[in-house]
mmCIF file of C-alpha atoms and ligand atoms in Angstrom:
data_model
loop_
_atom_site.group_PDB
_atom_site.id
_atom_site.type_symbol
_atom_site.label_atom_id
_atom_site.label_comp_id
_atom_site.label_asym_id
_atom_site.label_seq_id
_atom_site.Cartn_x
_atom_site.Cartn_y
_atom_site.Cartn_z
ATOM 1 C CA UNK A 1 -9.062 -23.815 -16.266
ATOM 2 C CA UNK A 2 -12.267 -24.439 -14.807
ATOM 3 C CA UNK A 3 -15.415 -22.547 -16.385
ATOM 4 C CA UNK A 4 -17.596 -22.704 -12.808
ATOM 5 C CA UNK A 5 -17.115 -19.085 -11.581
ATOM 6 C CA UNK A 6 -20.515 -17.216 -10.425
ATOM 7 C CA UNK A 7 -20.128 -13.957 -12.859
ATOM 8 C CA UNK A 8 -18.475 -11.319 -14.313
ATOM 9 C CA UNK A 9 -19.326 -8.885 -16.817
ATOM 10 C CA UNK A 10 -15.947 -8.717 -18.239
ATOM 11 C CA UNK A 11 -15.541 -11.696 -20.935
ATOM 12 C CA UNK A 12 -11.420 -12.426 -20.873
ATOM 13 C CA UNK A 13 -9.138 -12.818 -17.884
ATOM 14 C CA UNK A 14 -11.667 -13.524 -15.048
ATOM 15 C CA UNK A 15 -9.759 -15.604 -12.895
ATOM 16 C CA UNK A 16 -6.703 -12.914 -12.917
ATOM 17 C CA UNK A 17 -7.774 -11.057 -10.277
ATOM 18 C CA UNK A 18 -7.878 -13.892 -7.278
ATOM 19 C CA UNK A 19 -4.355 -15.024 -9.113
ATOM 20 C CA UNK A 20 -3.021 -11.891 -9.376
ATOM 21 C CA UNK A 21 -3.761 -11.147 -5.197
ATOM 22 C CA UNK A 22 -2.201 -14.550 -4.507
ATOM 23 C CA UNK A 23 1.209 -12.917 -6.654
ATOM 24 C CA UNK A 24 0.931 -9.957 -4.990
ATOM 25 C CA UNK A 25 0.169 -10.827 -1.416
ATOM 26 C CA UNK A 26 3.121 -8.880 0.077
ATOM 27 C CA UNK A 27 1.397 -5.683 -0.903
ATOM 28 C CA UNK A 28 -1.674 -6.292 0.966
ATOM 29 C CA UNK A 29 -2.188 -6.077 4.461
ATOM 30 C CA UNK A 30 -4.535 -8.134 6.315
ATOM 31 C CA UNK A 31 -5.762 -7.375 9.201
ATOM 32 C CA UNK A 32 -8.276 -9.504 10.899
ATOM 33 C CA UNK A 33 -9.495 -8.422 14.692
ATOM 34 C CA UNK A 34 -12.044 -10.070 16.423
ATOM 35 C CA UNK A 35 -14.804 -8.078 17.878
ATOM 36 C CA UNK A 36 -17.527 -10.179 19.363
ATOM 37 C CA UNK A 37 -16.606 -12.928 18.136
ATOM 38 C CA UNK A 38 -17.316 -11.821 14.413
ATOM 39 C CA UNK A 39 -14.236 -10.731 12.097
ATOM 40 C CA UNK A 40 -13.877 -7.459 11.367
ATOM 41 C CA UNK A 41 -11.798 -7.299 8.018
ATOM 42 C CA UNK A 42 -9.133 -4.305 6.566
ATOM 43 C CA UNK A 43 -7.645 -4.835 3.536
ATOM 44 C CA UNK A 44 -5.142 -2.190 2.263
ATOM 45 C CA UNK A 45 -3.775 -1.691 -0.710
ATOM 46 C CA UNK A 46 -2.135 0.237 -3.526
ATOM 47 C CA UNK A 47 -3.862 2.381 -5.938
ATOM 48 C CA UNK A 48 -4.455 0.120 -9.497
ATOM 49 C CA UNK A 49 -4.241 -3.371 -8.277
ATOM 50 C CA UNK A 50 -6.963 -5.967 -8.316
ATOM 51 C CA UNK A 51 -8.445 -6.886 -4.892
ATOM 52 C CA UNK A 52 -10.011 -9.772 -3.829
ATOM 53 C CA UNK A 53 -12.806 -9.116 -0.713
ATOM 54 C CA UNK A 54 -13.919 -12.540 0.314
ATOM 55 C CA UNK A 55 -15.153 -14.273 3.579
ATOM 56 C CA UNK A 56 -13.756 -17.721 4.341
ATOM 57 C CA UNK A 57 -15.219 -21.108 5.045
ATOM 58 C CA UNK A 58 -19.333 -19.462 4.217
ATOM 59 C CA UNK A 59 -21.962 -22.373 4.832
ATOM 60 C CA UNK A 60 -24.302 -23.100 2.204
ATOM 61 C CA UNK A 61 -26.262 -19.890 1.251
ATOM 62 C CA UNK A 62 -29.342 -19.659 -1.138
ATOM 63 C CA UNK A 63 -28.854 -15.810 -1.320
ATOM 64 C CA UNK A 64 -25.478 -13.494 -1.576
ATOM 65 C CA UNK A 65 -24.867 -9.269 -1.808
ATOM 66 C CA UNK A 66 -22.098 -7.613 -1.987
ATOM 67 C CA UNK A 67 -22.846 -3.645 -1.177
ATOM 68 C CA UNK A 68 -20.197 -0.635 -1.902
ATOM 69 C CA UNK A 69 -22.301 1.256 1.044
ATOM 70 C CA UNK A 70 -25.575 0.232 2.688
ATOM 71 C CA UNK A 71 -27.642 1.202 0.086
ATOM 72 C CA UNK A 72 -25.536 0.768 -2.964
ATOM 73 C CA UNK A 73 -25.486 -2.729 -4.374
ATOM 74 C CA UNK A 74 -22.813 -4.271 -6.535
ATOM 75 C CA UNK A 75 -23.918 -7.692 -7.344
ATOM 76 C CA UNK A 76 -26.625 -10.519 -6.104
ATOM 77 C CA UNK A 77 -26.694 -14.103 -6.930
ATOM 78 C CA UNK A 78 -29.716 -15.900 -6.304
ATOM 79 C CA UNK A 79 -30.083 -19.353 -7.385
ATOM 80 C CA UNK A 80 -27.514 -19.896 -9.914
ATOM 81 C CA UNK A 81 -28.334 -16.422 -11.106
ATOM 82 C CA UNK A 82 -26.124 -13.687 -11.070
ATOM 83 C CA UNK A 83 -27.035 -9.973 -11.399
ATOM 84 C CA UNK A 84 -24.039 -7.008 -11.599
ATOM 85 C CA UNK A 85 -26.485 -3.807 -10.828
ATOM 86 C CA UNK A 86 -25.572 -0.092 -12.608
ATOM 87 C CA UNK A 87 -22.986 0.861 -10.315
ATOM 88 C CA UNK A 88 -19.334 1.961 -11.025
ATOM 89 C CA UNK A 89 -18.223 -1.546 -10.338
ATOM 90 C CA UNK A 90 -20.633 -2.617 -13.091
ATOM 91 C CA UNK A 91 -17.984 -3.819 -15.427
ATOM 92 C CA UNK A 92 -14.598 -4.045 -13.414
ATOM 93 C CA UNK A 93 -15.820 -6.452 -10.989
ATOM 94 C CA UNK A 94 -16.511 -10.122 -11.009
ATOM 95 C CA UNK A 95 -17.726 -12.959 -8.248
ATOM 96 C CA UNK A 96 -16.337 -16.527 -8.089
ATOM 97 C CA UNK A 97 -17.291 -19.636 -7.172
ATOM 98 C CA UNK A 98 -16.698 -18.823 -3.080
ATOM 99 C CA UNK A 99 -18.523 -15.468 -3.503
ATOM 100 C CA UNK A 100 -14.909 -13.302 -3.347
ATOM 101 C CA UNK A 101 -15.518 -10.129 -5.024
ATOM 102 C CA UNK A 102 -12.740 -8.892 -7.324
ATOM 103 C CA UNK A 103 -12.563 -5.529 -7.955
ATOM 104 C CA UNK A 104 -10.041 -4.670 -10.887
ATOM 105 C CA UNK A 105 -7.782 -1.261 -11.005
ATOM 106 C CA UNK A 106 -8.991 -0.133 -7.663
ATOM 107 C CA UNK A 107 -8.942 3.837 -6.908
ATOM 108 C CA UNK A 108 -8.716 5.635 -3.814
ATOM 109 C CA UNK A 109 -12.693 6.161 -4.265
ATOM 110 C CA UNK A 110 -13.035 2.233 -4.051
ATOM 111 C CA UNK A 111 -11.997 2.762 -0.417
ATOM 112 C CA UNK A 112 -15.517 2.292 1.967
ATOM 113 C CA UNK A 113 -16.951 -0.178 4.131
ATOM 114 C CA UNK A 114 -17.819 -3.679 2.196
ATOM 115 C CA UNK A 115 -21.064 -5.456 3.262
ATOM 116 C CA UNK A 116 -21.647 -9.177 2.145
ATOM 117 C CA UNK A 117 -25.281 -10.076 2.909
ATOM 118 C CA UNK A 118 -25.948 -13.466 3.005
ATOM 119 C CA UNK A 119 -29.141 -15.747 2.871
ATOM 120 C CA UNK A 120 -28.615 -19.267 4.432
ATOM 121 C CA UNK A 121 -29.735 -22.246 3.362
ATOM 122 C CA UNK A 122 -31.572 -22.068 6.984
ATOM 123 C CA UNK A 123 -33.268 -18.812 6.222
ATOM 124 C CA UNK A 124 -31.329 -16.687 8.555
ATOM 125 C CA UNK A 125 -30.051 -13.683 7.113
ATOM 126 C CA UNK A 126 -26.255 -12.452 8.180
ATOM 127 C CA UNK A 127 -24.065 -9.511 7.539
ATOM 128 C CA UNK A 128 -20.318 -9.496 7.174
ATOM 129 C CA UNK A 129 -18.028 -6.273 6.414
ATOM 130 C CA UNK A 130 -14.811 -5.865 5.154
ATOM 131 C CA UNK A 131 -12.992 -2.197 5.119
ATOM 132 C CA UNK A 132 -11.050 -1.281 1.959
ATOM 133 C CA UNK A 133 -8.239 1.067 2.309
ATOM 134 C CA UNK A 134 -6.731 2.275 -1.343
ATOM 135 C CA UNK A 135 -3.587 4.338 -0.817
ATOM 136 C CA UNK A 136 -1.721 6.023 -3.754
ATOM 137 C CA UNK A 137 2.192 5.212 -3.254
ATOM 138 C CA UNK A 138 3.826 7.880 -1.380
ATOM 139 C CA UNK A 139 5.291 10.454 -3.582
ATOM 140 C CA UNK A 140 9.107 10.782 -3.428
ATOM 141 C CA UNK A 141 10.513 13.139 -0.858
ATOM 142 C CA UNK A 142 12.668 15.977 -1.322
ATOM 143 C CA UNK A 143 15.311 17.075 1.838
ATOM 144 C CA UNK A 144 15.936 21.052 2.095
ATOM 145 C CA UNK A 145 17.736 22.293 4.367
ATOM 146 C CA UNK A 146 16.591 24.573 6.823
ATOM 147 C CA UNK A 147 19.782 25.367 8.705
ATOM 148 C CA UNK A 148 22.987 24.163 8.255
ATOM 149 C CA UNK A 149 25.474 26.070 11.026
ATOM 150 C CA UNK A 150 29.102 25.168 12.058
ATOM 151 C CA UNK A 151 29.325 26.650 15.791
ATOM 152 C CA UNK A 152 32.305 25.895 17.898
ATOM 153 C CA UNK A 153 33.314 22.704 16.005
ATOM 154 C CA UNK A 154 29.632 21.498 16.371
ATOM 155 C CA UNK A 155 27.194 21.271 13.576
ATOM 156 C CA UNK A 156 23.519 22.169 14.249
ATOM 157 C CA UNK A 157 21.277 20.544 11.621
ATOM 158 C CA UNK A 158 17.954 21.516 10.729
ATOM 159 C CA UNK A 159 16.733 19.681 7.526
ATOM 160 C CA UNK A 160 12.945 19.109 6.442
ATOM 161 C CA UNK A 161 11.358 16.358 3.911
ATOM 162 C CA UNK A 162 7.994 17.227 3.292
ATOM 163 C CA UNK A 163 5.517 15.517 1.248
ATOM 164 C CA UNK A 164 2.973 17.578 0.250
ATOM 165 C CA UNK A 165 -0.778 16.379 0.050
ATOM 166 C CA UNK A 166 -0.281 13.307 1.450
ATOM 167 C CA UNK A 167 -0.127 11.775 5.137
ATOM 168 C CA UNK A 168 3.295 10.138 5.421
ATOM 169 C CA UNK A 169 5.621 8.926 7.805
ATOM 170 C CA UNK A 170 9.089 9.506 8.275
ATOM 171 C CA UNK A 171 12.601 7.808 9.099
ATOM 172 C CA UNK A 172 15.994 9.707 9.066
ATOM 173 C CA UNK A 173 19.013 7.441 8.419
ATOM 174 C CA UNK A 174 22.978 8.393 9.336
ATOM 175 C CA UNK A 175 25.758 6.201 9.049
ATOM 176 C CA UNK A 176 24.903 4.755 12.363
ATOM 177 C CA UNK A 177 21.646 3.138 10.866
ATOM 178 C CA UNK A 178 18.401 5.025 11.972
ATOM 179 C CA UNK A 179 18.318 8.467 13.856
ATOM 180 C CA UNK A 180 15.648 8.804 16.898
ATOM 181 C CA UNK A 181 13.260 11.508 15.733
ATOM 182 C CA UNK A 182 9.394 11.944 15.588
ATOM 183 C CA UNK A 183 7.803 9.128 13.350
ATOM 184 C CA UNK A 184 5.377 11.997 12.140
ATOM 185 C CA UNK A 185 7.584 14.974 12.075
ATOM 186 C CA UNK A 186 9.310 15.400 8.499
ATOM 187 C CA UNK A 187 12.052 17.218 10.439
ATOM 188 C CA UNK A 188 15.452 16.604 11.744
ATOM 189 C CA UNK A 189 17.146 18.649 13.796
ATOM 190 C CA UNK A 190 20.625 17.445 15.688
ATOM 191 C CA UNK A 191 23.660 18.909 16.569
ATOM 192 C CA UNK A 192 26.771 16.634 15.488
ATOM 193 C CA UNK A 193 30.354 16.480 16.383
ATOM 194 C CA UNK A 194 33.586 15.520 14.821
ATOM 195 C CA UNK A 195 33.515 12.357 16.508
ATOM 196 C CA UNK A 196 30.017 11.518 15.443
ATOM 197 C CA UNK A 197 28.763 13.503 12.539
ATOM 198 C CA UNK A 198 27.513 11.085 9.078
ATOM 199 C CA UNK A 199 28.652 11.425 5.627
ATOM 200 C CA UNK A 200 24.925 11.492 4.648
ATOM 201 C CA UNK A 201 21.242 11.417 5.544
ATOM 202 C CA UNK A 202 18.341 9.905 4.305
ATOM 203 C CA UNK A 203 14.750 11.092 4.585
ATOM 204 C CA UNK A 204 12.743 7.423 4.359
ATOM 205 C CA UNK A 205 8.426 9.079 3.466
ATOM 206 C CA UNK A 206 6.350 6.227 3.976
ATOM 207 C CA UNK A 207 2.980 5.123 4.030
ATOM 208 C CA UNK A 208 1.427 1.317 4.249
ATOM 209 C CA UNK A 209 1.855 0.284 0.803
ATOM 210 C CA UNK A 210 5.211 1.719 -0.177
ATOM 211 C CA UNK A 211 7.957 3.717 0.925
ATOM 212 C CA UNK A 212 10.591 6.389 -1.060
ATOM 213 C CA UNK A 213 13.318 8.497 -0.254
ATOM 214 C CA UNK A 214 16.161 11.179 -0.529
ATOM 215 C CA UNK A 215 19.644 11.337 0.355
ATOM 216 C CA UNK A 216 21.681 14.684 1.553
ATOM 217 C CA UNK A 217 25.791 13.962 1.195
ATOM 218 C CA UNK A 218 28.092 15.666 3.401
ATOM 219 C CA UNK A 219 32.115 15.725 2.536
ATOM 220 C CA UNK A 220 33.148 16.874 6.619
ATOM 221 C CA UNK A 221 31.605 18.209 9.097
ATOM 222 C CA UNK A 222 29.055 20.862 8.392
ATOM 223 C CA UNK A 223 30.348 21.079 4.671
ATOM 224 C CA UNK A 224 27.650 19.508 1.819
ATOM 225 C CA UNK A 225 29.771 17.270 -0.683
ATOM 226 C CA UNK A 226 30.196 19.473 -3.985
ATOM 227 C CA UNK A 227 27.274 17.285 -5.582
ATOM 228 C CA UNK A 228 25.330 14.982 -4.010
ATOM 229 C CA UNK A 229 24.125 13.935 -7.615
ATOM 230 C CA UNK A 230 27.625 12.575 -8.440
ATOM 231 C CA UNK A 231 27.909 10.477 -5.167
ATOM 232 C CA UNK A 232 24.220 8.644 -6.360
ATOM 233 C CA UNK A 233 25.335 7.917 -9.927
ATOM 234 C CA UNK A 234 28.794 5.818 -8.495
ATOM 235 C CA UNK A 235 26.317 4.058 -6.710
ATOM 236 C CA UNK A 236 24.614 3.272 -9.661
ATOM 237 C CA UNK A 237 27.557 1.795 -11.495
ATOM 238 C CA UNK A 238 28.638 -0.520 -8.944
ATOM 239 C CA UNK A 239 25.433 -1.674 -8.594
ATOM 240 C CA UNK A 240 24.372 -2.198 -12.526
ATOM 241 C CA UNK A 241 27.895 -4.201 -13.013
ATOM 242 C CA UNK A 242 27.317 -7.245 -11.363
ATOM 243 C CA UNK A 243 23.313 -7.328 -12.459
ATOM 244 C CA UNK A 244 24.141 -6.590 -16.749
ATOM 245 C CA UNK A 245 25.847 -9.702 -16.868
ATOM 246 C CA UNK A 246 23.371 -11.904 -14.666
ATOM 247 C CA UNK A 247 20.773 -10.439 -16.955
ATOM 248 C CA UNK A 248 22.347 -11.884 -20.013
ATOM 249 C CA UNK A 249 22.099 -15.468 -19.202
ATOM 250 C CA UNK A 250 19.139 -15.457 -18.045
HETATM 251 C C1 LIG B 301 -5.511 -7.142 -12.888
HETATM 252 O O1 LIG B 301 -6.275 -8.011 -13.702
HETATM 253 C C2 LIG B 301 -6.160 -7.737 -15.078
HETATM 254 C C3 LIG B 301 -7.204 -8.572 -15.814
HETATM 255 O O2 LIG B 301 -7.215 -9.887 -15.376
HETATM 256 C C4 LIG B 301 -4.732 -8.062 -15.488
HETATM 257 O O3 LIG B 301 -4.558 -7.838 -16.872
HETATM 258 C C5 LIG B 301 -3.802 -7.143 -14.717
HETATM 259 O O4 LIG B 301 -2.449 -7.456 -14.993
HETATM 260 C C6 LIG B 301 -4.039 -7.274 -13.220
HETATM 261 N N1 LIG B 301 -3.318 -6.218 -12.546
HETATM 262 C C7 LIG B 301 -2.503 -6.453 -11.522
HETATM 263 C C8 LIG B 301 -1.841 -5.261 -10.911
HETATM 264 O O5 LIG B 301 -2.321 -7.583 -11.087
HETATM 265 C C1 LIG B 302 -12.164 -17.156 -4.855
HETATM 266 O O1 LIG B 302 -11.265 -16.123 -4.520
HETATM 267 C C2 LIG B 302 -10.722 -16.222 -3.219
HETATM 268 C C3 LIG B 302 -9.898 -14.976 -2.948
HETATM 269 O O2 LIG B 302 -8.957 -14.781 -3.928
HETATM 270 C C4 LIG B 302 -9.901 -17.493 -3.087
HETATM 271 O O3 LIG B 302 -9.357 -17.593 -1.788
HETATM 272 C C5 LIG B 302 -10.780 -18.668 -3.398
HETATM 273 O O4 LIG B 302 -10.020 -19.843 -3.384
HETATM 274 C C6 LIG B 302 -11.457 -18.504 -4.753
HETATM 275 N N1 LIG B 302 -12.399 -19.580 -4.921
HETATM 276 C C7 LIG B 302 -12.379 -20.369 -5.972
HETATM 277 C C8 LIG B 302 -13.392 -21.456 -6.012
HETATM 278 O O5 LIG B 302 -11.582 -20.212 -6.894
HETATM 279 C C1 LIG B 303 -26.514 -24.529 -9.229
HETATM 280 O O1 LIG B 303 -25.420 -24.966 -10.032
HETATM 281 C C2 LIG B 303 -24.825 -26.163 -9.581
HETATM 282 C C3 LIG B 303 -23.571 -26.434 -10.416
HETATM 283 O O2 LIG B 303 -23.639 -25.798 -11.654
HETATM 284 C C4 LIG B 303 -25.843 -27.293 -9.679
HETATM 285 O O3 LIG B 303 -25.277 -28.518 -9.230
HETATM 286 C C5 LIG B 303 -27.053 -26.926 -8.840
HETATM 287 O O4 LIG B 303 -28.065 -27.917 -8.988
HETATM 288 C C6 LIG B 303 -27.615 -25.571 -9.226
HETATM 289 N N1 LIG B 303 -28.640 -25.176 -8.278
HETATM 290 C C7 LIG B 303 -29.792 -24.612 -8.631
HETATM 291 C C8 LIG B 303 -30.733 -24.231 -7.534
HETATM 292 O O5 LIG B 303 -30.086 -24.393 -9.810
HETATM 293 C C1 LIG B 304 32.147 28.820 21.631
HETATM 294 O O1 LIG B 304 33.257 28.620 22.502
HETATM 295 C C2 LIG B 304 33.642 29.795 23.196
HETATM 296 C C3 LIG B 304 34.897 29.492 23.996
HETATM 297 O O2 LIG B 304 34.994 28.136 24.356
HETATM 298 C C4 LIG B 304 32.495 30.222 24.129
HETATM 299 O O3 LIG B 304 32.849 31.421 24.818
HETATM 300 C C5 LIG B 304 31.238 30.483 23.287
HETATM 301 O O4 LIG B 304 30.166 30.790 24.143
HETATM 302 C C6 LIG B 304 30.912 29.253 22.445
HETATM 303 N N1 LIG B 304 29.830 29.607 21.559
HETATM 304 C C7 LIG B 304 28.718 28.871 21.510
HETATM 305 C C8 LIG B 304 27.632 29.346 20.574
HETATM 306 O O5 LIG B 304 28.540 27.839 22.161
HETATM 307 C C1 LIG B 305 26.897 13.842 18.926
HETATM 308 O O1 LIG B 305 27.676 13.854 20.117
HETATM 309 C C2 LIG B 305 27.345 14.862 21.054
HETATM 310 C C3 LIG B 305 28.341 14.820 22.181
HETATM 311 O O2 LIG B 305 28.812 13.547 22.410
HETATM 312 C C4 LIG B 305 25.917 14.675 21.540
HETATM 313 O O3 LIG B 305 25.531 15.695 22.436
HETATM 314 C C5 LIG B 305 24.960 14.711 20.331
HETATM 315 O O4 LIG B 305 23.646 14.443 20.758
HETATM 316 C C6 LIG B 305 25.412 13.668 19.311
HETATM 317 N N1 LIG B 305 24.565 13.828 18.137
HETATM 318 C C7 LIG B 305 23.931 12.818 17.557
HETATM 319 C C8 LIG B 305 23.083 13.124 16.376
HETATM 320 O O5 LIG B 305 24.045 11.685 17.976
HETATM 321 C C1 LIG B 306 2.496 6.118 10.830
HETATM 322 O O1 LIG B 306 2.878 5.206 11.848
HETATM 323 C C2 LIG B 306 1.838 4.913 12.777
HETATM 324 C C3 LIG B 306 2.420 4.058 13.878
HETATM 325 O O2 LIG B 306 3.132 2.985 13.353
HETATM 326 C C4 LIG B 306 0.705 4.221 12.018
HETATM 327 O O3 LIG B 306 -0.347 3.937 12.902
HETATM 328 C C5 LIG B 306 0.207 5.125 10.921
HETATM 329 O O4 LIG B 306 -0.763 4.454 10.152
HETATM 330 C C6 LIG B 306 1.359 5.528 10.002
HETATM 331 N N1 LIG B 306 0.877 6.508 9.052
HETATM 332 C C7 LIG B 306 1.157 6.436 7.743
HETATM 333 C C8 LIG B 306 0.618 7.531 6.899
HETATM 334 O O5 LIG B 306 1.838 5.531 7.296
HETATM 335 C C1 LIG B 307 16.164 4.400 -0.605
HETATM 336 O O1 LIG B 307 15.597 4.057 -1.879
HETATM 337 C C2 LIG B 307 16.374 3.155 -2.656
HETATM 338 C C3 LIG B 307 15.675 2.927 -3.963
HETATM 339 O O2 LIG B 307 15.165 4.114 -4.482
HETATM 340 C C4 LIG B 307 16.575 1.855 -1.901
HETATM 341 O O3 LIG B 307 17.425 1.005 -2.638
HETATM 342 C C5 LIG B 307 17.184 2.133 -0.527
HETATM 343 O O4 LIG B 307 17.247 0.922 0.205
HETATM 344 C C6 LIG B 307 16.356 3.145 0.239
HETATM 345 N N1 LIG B 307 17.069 3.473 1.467
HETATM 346 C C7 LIG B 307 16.462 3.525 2.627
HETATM 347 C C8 LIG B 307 17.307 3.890 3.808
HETATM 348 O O5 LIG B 307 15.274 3.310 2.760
#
């Protein structure tokens, strides 16, 4: 592997991190809008992954800084040189050879406004920004029910997913695929018939970088199924059966 990266104060692995973001590209989002003409960059991503900030296609510079806020530098390289300054990136972050900054185990406090300040060859001085989003994955949801009311051979519904401490959004599933409530409401509230009531619902929580969820089982109309834990364990078996085998000759 090629020893011509810029710095790092972290003496094994340094070329993970730009690897590891090509691996895991699926669980970063980015989002690149134009705004005068200059790219304003959002990365996202989960809590504990290595990101990789970096600016495409730069001209030849004779100065670059990367800054965690305006006044709180990370790195310089000057010259061949290359300087990581007492900051808490000091030693889980390292620059290669296009000036990308990776940033190892990244925390929700990681998550700020990225400058790159660069010196040209020509002299002229330019800024560039990038905006890091870290998101913990969304803790799993738990459905209660809030009413549950047979009236006239109708079934009014009211069940609730909550979860707590974190901004989420929600998706309630039936039998007949997805059911039309409020994206941002972790309620559901319907009134169902024999003709059209489900055998379950699922409360989907999710947030940009991952997505969980709980299941409510229902034997007829109005009536919960004895235990809903039973129902999720069969589903279990006939899943694991055809992967224990596939796992063996592999
Ligand atoms: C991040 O990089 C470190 C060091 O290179 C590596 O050991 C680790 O597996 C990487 N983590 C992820 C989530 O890719
Ligand atoms: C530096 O990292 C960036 C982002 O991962 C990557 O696109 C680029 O190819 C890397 N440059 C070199 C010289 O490895
Ligand atoms: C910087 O390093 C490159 C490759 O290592 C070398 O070709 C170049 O002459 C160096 N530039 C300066 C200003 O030292
Ligand atoms: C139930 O049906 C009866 C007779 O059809 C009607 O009088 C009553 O108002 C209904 N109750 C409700 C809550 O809809
Ligand atoms: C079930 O059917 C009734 C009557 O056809 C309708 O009013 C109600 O909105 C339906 N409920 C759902 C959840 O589709
Ligand atoms: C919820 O969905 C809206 C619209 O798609 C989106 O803008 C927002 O970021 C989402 N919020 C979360 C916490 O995922
Ligand atoms: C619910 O989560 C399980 C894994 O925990 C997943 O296999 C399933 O597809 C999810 N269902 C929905 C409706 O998101």
């Amino acid at each position: 592997m090629s020893p011509a990266f810029l710095g790092s104060n972290m003496n094994s692995q340094r070329w993970e991190c730009c690897l590891a973001l090509e691996r895991l590209l699926l669980l970063h989002l980015f989002l690149a809008t134009s705004i005068q003409g200059h790219s304003q960059r959002q990365v996202i991503t989960v809590s504990g992954n290595n990101v990789s900030l970096h600016i495409p296609n730069l001209p030849a510079l004779s100065r670059v800084t990367w800054f965690y806020t305006a006044n709180q530098k990370i790195v310089e390289w000057e010259s061949n040189r290359t300087n990581f300054f007492n900051s808490k990136f000091k030693n889980r972050a390292s620059l290669n050879e296009s000036y990308a900054l990776c940033i190892y185990k990244v925390q929700k406090e990681d998550s700020s406004t990225y400058i790159l300040r660069v010196l040209k060859d020509s002299g002229k001085e330019e800024d560039w920004t990038i905006s890091l989003e870290v998101l913990d994955p969304v803790r799993k949801p738990g459905i209660k029910i809030q009413t549950l009311q047979e009236v006239n051979n109708s079934c009014h519904l009211k069940l609730s997913c909550e979860v707590s401490g974190q901004s989420a959004n929600y998706t309630w599933y039936g039998d007949s695929g997805p059911l039309p409530t409020d994206l941002q409401s972790p309620v559901l509230e319907i009134t169902v018939y024999q003709q059209n009531f489900s055998s379950y619902y699922t409360c989907q929580a999710s947030n940009p970088v991952s997505s969980k969820n709980d299941t409510i089982y229902f034997s007829k109309l109005c009536k919960l199924a004895k235990s809903s834990g039973v129902a999720w364990i069969a589903t279990w078996l006939i899943v694991m059966v055809p992967i224990v085998p596939g796992l063996l000759w592999t």
